[in-house]
mmCIF file with all atom_site columns, C-alpha atoms and ligand atoms in Angstrom:
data_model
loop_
_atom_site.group_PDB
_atom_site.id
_atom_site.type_symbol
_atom_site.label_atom_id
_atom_site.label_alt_id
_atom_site.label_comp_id
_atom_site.label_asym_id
_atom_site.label_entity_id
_atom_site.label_seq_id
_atom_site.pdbx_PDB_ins_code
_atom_site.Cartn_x
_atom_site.Cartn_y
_atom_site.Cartn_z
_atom_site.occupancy
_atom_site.B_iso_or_equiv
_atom_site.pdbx_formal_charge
_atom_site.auth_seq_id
_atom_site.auth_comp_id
_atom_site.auth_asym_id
_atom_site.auth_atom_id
_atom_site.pdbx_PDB_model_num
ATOM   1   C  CA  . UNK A 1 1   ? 9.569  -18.926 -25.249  1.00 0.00 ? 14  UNK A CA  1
ATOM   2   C  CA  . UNK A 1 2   ? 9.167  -21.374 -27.872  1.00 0.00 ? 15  UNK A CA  1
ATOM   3   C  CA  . UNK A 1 3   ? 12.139 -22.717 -29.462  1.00 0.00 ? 16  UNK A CA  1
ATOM   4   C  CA  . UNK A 1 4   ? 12.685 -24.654 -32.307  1.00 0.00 ? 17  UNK A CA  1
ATOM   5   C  CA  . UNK A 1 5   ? 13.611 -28.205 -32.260  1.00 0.00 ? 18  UNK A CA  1
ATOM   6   C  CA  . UNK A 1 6   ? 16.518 -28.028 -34.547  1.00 0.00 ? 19  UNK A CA  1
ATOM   7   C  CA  . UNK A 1 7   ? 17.914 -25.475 -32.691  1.00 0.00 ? 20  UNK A CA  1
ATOM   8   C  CA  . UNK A 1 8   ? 17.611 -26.992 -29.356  1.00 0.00 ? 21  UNK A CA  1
ATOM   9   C  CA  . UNK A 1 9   ? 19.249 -30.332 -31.314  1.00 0.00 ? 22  UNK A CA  1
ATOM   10  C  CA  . UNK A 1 10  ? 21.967 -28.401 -32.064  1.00 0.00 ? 23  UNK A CA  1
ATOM   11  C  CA  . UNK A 1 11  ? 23.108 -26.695 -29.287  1.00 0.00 ? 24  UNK A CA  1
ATOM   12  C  CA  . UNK A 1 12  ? 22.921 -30.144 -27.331  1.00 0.00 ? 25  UNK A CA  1
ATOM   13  C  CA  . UNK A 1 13  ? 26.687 -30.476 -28.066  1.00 0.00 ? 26  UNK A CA  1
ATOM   14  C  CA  . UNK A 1 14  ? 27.776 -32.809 -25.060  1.00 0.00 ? 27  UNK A CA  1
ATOM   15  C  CA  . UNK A 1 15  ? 27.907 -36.253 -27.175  1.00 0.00 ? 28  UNK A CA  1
ATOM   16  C  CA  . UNK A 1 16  ? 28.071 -36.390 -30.586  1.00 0.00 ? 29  UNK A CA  1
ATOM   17  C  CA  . UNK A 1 17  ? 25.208 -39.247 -31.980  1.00 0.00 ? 30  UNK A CA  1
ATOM   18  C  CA  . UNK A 1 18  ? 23.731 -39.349 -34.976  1.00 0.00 ? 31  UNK A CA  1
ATOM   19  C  CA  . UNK A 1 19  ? 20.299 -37.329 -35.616  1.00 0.00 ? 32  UNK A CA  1
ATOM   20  C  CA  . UNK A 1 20  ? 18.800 -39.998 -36.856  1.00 0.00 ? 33  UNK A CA  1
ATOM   21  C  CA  . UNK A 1 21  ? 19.842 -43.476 -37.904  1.00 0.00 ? 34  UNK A CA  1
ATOM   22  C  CA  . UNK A 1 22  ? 18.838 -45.656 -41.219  1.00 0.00 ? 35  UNK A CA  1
ATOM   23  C  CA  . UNK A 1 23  ? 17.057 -48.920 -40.846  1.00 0.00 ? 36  UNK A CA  1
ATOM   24  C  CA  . UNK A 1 24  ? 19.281 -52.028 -41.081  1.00 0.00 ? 37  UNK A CA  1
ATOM   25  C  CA  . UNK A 1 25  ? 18.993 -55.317 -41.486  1.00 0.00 ? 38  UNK A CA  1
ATOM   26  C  CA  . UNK A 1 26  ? 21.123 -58.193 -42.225  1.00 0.00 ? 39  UNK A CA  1
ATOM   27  C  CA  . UNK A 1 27  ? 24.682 -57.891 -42.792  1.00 0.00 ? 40  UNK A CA  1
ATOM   28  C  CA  . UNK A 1 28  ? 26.128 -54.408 -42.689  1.00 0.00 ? 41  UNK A CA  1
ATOM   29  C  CA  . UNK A 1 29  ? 29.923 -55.170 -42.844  1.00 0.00 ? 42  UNK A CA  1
ATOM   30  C  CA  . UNK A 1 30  ? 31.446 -54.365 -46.793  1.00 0.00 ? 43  UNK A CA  1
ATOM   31  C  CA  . UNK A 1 31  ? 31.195 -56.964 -48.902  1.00 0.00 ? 44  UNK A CA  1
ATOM   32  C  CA  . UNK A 1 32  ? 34.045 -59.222 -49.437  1.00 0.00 ? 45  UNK A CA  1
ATOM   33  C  CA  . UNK A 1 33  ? 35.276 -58.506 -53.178  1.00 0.00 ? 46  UNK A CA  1
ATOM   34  C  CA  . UNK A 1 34  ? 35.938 -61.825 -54.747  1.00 0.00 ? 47  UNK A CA  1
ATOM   35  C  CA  . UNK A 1 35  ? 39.406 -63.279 -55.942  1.00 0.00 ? 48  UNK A CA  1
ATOM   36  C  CA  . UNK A 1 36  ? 40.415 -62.163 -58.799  1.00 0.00 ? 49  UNK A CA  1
ATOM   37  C  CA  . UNK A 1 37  ? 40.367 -65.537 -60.416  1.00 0.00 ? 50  UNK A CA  1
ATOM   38  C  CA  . UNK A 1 38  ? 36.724 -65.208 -60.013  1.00 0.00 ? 51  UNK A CA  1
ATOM   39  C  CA  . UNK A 1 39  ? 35.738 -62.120 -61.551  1.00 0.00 ? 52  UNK A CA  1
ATOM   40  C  CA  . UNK A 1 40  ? 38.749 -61.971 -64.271  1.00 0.00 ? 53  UNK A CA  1
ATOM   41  C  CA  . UNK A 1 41  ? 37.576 -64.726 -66.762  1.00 0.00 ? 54  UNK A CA  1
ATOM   42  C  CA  . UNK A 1 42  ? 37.130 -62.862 -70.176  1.00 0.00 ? 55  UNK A CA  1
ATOM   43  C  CA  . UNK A 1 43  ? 38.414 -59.636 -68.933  1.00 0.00 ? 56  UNK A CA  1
ATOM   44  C  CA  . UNK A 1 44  ? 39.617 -57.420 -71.416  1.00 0.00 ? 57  UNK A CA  1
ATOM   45  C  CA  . UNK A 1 45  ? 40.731 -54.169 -71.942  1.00 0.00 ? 58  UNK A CA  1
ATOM   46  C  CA  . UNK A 1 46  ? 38.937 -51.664 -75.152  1.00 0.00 ? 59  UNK A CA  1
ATOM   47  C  CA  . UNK A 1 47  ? 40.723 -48.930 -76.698  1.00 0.00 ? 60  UNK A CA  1
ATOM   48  C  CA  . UNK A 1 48  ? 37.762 -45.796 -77.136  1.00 0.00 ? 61  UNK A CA  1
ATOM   49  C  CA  . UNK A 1 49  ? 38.479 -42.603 -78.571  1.00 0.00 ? 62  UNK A CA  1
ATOM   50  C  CA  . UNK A 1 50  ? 36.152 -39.656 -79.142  1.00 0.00 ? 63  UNK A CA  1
ATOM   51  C  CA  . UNK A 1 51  ? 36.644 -38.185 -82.481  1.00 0.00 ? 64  UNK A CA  1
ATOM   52  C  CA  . UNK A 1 52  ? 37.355 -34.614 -83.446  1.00 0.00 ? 65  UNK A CA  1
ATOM   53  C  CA  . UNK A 1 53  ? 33.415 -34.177 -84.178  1.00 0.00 ? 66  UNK A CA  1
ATOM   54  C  CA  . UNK A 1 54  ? 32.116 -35.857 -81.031  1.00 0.00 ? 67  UNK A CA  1
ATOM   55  C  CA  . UNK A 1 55  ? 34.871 -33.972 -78.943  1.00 0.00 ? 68  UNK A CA  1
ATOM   56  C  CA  . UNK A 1 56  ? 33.597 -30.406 -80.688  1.00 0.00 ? 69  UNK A CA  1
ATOM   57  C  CA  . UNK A 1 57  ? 30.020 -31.554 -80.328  1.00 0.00 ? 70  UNK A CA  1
ATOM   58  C  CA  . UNK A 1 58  ? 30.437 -31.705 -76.778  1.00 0.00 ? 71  UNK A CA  1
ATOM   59  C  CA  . UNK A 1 59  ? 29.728 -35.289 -76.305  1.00 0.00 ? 72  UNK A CA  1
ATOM   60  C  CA  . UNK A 1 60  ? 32.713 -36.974 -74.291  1.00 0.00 ? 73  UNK A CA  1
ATOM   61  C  CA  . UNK A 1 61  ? 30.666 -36.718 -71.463  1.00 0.00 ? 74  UNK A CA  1
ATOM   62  C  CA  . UNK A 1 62  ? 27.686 -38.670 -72.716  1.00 0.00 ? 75  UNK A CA  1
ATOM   63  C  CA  . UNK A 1 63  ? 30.299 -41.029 -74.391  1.00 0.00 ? 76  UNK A CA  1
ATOM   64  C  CA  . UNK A 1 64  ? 32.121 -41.605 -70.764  1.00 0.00 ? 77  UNK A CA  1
ATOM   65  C  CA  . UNK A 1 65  ? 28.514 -42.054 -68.853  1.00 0.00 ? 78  UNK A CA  1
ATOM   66  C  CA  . UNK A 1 66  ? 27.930 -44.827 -70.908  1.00 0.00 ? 79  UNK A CA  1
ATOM   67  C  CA  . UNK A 1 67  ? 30.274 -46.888 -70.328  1.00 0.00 ? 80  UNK A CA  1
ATOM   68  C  CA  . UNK A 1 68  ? 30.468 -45.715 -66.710  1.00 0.00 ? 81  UNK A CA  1
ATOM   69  C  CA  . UNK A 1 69  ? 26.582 -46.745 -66.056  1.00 0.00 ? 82  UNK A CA  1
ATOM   70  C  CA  . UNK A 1 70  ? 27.462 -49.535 -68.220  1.00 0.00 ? 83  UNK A CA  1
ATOM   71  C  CA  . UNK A 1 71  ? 29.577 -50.850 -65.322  1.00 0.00 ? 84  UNK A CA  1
ATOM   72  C  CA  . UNK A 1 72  ? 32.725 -51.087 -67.133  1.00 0.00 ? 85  UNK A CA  1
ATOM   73  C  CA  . UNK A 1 73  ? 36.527 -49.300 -65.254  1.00 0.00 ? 86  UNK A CA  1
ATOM   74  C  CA  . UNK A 1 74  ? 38.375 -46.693 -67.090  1.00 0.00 ? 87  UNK A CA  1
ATOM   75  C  CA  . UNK A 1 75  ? 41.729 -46.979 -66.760  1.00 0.00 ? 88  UNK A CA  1
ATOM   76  C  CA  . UNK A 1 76  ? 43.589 -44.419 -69.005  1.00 0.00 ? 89  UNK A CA  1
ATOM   77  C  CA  . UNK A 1 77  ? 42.435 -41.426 -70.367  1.00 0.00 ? 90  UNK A CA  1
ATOM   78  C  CA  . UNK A 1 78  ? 44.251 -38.437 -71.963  1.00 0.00 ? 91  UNK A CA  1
ATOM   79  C  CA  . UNK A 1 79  ? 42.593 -35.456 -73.855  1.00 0.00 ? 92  UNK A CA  1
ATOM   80  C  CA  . UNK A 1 80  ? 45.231 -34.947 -77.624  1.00 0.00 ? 93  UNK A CA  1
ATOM   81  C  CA  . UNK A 1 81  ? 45.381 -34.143 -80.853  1.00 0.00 ? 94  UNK A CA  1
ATOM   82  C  CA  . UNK A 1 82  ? 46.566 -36.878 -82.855  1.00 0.00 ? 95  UNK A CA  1
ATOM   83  C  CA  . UNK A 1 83  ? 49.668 -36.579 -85.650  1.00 0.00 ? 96  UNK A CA  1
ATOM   84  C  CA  . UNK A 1 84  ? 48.293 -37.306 -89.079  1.00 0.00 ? 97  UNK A CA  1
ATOM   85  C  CA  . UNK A 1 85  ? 50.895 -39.864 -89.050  1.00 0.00 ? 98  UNK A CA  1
ATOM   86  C  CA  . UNK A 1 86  ? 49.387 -41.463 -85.883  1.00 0.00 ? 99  UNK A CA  1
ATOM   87  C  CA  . UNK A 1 87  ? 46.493 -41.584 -87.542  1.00 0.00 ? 100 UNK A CA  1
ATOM   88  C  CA  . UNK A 1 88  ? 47.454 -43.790 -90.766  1.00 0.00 ? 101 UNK A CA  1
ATOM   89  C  CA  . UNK A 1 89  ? 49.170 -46.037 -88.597  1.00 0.00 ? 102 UNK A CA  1
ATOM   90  C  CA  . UNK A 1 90  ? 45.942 -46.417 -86.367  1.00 0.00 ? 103 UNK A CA  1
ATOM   91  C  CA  . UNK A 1 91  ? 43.972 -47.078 -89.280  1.00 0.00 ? 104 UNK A CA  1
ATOM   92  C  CA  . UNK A 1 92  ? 46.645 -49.108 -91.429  1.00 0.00 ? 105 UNK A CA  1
ATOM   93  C  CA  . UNK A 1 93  ? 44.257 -51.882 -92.392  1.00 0.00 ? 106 UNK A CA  1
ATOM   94  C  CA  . UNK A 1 94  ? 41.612 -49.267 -93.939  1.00 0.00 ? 107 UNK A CA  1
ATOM   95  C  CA  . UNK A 1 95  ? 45.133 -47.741 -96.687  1.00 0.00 ? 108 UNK A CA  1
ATOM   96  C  CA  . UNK A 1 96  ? 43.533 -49.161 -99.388  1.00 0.00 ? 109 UNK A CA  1
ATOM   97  C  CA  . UNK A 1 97  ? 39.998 -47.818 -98.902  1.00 0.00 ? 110 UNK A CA  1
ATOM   98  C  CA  . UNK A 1 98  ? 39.024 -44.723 -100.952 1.00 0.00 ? 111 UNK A CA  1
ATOM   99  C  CA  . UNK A 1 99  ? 38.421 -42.679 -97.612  1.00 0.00 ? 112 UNK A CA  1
ATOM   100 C  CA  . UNK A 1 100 ? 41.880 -43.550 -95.879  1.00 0.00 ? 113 UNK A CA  1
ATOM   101 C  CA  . UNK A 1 101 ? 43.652 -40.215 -96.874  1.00 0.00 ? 114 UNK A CA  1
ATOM   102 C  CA  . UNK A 1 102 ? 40.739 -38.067 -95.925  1.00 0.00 ? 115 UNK A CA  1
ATOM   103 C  CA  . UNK A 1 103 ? 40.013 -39.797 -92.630  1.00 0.00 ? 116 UNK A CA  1
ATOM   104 C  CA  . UNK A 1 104 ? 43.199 -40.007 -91.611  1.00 0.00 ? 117 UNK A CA  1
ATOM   105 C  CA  . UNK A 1 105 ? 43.400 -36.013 -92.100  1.00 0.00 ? 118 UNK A CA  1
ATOM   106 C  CA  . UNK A 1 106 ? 40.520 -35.725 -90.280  1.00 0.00 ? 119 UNK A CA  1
ATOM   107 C  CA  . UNK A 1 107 ? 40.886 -37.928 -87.242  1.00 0.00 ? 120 UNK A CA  1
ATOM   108 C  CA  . UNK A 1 108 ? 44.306 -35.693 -86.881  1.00 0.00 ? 121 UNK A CA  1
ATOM   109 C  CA  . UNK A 1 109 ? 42.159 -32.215 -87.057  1.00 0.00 ? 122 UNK A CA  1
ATOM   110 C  CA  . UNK A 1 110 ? 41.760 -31.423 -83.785  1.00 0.00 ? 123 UNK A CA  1
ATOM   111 C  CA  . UNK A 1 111 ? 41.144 -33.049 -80.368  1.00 0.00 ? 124 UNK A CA  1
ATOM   112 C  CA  . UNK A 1 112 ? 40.287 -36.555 -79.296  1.00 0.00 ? 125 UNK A CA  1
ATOM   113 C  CA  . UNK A 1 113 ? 39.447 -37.969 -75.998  1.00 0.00 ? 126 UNK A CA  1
ATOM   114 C  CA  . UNK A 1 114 ? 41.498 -41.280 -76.143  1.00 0.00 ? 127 UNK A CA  1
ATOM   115 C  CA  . UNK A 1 115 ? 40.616 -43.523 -73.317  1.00 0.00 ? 128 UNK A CA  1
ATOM   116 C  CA  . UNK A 1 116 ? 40.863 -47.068 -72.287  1.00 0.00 ? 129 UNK A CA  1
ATOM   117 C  CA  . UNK A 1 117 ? 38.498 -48.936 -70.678  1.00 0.00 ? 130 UNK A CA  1
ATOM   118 C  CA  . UNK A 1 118 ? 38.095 -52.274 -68.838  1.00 0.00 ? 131 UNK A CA  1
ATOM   119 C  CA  . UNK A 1 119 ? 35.532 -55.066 -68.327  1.00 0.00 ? 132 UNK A CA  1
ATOM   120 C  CA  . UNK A 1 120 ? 34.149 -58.551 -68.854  1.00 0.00 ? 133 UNK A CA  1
ATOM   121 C  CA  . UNK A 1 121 ? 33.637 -59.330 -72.658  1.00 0.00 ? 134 UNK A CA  1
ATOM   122 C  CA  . UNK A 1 122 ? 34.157 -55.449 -73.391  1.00 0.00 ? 135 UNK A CA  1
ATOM   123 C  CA  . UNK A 1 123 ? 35.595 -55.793 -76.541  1.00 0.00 ? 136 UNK A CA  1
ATOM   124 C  CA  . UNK A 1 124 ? 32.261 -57.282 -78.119  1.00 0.00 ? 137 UNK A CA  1
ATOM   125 C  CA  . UNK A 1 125 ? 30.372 -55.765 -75.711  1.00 0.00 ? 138 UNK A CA  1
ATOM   126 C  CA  . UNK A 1 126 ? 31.192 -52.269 -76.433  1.00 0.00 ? 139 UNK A CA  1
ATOM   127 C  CA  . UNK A 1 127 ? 31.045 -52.416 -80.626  1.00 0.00 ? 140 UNK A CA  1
ATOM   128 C  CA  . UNK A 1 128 ? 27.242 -53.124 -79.678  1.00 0.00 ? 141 UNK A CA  1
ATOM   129 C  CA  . UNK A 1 129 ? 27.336 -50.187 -77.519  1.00 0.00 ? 142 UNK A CA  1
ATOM   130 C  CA  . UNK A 1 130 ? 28.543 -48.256 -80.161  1.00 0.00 ? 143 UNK A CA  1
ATOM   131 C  CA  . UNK A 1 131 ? 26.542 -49.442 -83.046  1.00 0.00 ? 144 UNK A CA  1
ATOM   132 C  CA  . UNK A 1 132 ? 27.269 -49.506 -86.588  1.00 0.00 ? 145 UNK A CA  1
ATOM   133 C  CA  . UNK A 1 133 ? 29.980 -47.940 -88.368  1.00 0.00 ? 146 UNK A CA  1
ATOM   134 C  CA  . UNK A 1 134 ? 27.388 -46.530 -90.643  1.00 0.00 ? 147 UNK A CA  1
ATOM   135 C  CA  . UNK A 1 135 ? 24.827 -44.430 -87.565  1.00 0.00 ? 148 UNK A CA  1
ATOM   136 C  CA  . UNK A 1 136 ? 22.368 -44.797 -90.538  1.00 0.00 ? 149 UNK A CA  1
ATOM   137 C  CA  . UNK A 1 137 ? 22.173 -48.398 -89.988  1.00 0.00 ? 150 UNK A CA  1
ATOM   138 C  CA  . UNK A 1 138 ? 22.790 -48.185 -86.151  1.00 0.00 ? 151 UNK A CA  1
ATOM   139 C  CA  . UNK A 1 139 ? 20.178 -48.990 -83.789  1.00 0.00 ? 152 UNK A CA  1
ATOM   140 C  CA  . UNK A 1 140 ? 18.130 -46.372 -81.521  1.00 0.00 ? 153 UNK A CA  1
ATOM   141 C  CA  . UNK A 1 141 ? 19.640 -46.794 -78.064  1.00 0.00 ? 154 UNK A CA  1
ATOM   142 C  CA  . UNK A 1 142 ? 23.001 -47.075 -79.683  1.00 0.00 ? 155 UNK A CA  1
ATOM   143 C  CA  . UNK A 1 143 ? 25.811 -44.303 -78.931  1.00 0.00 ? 156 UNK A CA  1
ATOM   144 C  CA  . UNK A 1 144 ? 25.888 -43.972 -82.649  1.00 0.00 ? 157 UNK A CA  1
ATOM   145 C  CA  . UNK A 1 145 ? 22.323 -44.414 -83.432  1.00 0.00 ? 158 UNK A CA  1
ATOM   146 C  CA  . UNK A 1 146 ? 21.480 -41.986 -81.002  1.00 0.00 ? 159 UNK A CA  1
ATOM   147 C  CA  . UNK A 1 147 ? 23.749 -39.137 -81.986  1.00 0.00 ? 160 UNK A CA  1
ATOM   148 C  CA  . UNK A 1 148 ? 25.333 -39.297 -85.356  1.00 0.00 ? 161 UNK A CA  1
ATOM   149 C  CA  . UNK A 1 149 ? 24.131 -39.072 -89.015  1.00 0.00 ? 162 UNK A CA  1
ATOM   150 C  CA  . UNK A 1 150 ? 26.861 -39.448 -90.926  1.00 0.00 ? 163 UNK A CA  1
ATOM   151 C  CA  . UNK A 1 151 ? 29.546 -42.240 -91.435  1.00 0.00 ? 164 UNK A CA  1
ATOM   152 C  CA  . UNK A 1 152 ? 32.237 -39.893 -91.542  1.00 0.00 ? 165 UNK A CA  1
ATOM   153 C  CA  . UNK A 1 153 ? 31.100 -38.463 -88.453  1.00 0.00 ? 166 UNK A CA  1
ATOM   154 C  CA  . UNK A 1 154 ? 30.357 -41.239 -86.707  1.00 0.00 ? 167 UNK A CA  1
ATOM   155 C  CA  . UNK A 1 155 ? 32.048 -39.204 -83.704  1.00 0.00 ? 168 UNK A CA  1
ATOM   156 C  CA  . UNK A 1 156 ? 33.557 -42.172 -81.473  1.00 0.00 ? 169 UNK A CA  1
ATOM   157 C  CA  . UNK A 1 157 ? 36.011 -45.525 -81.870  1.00 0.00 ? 170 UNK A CA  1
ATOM   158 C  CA  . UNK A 1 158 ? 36.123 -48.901 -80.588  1.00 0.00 ? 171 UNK A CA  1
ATOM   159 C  CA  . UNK A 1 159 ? 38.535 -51.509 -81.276  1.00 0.00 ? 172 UNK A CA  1
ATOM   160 C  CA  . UNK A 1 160 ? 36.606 -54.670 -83.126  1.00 0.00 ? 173 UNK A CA  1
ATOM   161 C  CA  . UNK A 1 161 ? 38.856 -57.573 -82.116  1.00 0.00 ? 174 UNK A CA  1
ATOM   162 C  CA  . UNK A 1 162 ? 40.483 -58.155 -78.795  1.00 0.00 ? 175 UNK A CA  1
ATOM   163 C  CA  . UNK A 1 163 ? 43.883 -58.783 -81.003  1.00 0.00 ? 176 UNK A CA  1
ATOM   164 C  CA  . UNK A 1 164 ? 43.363 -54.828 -82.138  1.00 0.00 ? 177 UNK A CA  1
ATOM   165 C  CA  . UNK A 1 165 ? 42.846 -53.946 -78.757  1.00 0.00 ? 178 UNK A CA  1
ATOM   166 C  CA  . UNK A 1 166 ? 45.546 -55.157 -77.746  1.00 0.00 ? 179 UNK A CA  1
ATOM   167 C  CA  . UNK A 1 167 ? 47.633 -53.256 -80.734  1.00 0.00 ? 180 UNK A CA  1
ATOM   168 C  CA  . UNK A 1 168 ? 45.546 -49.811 -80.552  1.00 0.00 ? 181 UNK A CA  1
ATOM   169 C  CA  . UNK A 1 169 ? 46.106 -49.421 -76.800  1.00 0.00 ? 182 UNK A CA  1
ATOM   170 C  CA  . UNK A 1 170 ? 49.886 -49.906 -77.209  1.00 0.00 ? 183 UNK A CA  1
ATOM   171 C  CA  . UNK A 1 171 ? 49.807 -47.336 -79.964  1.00 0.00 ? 184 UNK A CA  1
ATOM   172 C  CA  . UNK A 1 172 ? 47.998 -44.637 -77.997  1.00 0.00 ? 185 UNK A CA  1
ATOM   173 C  CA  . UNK A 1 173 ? 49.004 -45.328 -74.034  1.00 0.00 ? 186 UNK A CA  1
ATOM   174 C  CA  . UNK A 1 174 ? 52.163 -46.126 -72.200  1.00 0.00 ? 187 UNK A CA  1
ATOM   175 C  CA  . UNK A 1 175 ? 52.814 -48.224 -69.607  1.00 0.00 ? 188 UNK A CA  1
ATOM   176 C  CA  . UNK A 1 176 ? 52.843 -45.421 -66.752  1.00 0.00 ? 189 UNK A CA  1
ATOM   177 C  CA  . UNK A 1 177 ? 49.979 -43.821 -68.176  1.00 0.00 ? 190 UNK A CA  1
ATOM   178 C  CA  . UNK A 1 178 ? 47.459 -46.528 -66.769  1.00 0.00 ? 191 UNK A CA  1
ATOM   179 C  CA  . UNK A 1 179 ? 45.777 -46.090 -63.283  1.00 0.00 ? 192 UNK A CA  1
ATOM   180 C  CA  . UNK A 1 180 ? 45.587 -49.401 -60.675  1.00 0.00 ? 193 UNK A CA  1
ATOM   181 C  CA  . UNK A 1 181 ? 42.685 -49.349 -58.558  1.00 0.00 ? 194 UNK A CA  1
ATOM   182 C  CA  . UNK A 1 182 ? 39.816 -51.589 -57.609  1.00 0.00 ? 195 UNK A CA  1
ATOM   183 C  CA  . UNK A 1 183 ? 36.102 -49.766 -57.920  1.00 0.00 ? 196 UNK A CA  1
ATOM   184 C  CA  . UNK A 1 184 ? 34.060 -49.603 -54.908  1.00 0.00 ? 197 UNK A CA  1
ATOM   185 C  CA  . UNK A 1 185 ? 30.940 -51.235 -57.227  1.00 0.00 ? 198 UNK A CA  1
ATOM   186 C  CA  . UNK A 1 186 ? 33.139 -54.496 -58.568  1.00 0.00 ? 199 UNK A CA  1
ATOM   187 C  CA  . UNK A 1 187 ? 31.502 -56.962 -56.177  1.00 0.00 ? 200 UNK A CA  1
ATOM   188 C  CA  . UNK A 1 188 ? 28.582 -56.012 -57.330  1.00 0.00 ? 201 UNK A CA  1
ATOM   189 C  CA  . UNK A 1 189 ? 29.417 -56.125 -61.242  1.00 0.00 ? 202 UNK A CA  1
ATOM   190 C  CA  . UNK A 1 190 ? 31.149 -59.252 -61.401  1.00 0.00 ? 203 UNK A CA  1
ATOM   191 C  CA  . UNK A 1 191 ? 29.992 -62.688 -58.895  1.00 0.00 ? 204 UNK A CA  1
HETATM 192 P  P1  . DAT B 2 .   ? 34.526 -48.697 -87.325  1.00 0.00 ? 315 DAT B P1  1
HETATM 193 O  O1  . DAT B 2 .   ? 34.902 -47.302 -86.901  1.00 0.00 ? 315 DAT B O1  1
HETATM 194 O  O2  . DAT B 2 .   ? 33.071 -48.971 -87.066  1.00 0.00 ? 315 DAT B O2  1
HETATM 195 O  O3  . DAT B 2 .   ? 35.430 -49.748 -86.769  1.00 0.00 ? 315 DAT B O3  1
HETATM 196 P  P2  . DAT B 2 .   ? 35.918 -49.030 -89.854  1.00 0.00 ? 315 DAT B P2  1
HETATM 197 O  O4  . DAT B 2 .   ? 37.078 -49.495 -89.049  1.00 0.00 ? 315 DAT B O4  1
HETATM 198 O  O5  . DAT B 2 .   ? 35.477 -49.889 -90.987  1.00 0.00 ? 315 DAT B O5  1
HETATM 199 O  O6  . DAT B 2 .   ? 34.640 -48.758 -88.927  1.00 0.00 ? 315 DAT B O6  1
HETATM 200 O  O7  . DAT B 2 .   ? 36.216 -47.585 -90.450  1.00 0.00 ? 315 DAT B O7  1
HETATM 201 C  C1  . DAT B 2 .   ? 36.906 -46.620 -89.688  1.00 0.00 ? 315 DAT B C1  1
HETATM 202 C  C2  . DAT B 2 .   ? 36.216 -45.305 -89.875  1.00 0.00 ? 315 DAT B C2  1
HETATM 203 O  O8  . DAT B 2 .   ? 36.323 -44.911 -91.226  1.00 0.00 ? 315 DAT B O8  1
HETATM 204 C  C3  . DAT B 2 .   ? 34.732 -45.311 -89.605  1.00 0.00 ? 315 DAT B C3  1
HETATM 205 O  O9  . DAT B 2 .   ? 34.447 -45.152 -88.235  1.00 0.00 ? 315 DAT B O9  1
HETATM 206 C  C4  . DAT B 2 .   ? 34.252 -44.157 -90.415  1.00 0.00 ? 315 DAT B C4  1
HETATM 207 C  C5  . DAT B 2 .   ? 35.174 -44.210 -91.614  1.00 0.00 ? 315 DAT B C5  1
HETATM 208 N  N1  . DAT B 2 .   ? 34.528 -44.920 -92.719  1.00 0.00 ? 315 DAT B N1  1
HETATM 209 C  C6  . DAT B 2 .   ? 34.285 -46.228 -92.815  1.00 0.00 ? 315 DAT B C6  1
HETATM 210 N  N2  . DAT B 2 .   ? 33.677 -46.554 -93.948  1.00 0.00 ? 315 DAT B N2  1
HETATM 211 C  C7  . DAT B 2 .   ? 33.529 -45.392 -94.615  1.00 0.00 ? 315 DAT B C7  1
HETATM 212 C  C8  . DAT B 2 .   ? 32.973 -45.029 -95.878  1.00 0.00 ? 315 DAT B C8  1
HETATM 213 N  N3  . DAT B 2 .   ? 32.438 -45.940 -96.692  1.00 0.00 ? 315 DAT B N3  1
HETATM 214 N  N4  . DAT B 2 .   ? 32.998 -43.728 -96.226  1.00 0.00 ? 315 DAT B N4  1
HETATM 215 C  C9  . DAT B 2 .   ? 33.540 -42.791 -95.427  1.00 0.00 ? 315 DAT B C9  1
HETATM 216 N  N5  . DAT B 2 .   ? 34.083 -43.066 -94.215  1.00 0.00 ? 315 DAT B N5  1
HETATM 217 C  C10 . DAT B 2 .   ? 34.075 -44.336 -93.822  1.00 0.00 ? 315 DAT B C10 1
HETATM 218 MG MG1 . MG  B 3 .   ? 37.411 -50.182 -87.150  1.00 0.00 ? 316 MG  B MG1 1
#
């Protein structure tokens, strides 16, 4: 009687071994992760939120992947809807602008993803990712240039100074809602 291989495999259950093995060369041990001296110069920390449109268009997802391929560490999240009040204190600077009252209104309309994330230079570095405030004059590639029209629909934020950062993540997060951990992938983000 002819029986099959895999079969025969695995009823051979006297010592456990692998079926196969990988090829390996070199060093197989983890890599060390540097000090953090090492990796932390210019680290920063971004305050992102996905606005009420990008949140109802579905697009939080494509939003997080981003900066997830991107490389850079979340390290608070929490899906809200915003007071109106929270809203004109977020965007204080901008009272004076025609659009203040109606954004404002907006922004507090219905859910945002708020999130903060983490990474070398990610202040700067993630305003490019975003594109122009305008998506009109935002580049192809860009989160905004890819899928937005309309500048009051411009469906995500990013702080634009590291100083704002700073101010917009202690309006939206507290202390105990941020998450300590080290990603498996940092040694191989940062040298
Ligand atoms: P950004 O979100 O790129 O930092 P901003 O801080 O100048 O831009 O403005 C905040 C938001 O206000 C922006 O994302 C969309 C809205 N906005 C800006 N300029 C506008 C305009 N001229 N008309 C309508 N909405 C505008
Ligand atoms: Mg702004």
């Amino acid at each position: 009687m002819w029986i099959a291989p895999w079969c025969l495999a695995a009823s051979s259950t006297s010592v456990a071994r692998p079926r196969f093995s990988y090829p390996v060369a070199g060093n197989t041990t983890s890599p060390q992760l540097p000090e953090p001296s090492l990796f932390s110069r210019n680290m920063e920390r971004t305050f992102i939120a996905v606005k009420p449109d990008g949140v109802q268009r579905g697009l939080c997802g494509e939003i997080i992947k981003r900066f997830e391929t991107r490389g850079f560490k979340l390290v608070a999240a929490k899906f809200m809807q915003a007071s109106e009040d929270h809203m004109k204190n977020h965007y204080l600077d901008l009272k004076d602008t025609p659009f203040y009252a109606g954004l404002c209104k907006y922004m507090s309309s219905g859910p945002v993803f708020a999130m903060v994330w983490e990474g070398q230079n990610i202040v700067k570095l993630a305003r490019m990712m975003l594109g122009e405030t305008n998506p009109a004059d935002s580049k192809p590639g860009s989160i905004r240039g890819d899928l937005c029209i309309n500048i009051g629909r411009n469906i995500v934020h990013g702080s634009d100074t590291v100083d704002n950062a700073k101010t917009e993540i202690g309006l939206w997060f507290k202390a105990e809602e941020f998450v300590a951990y080290t990603p498996c992938a940092q040694a191989f983000l940062y040298e």
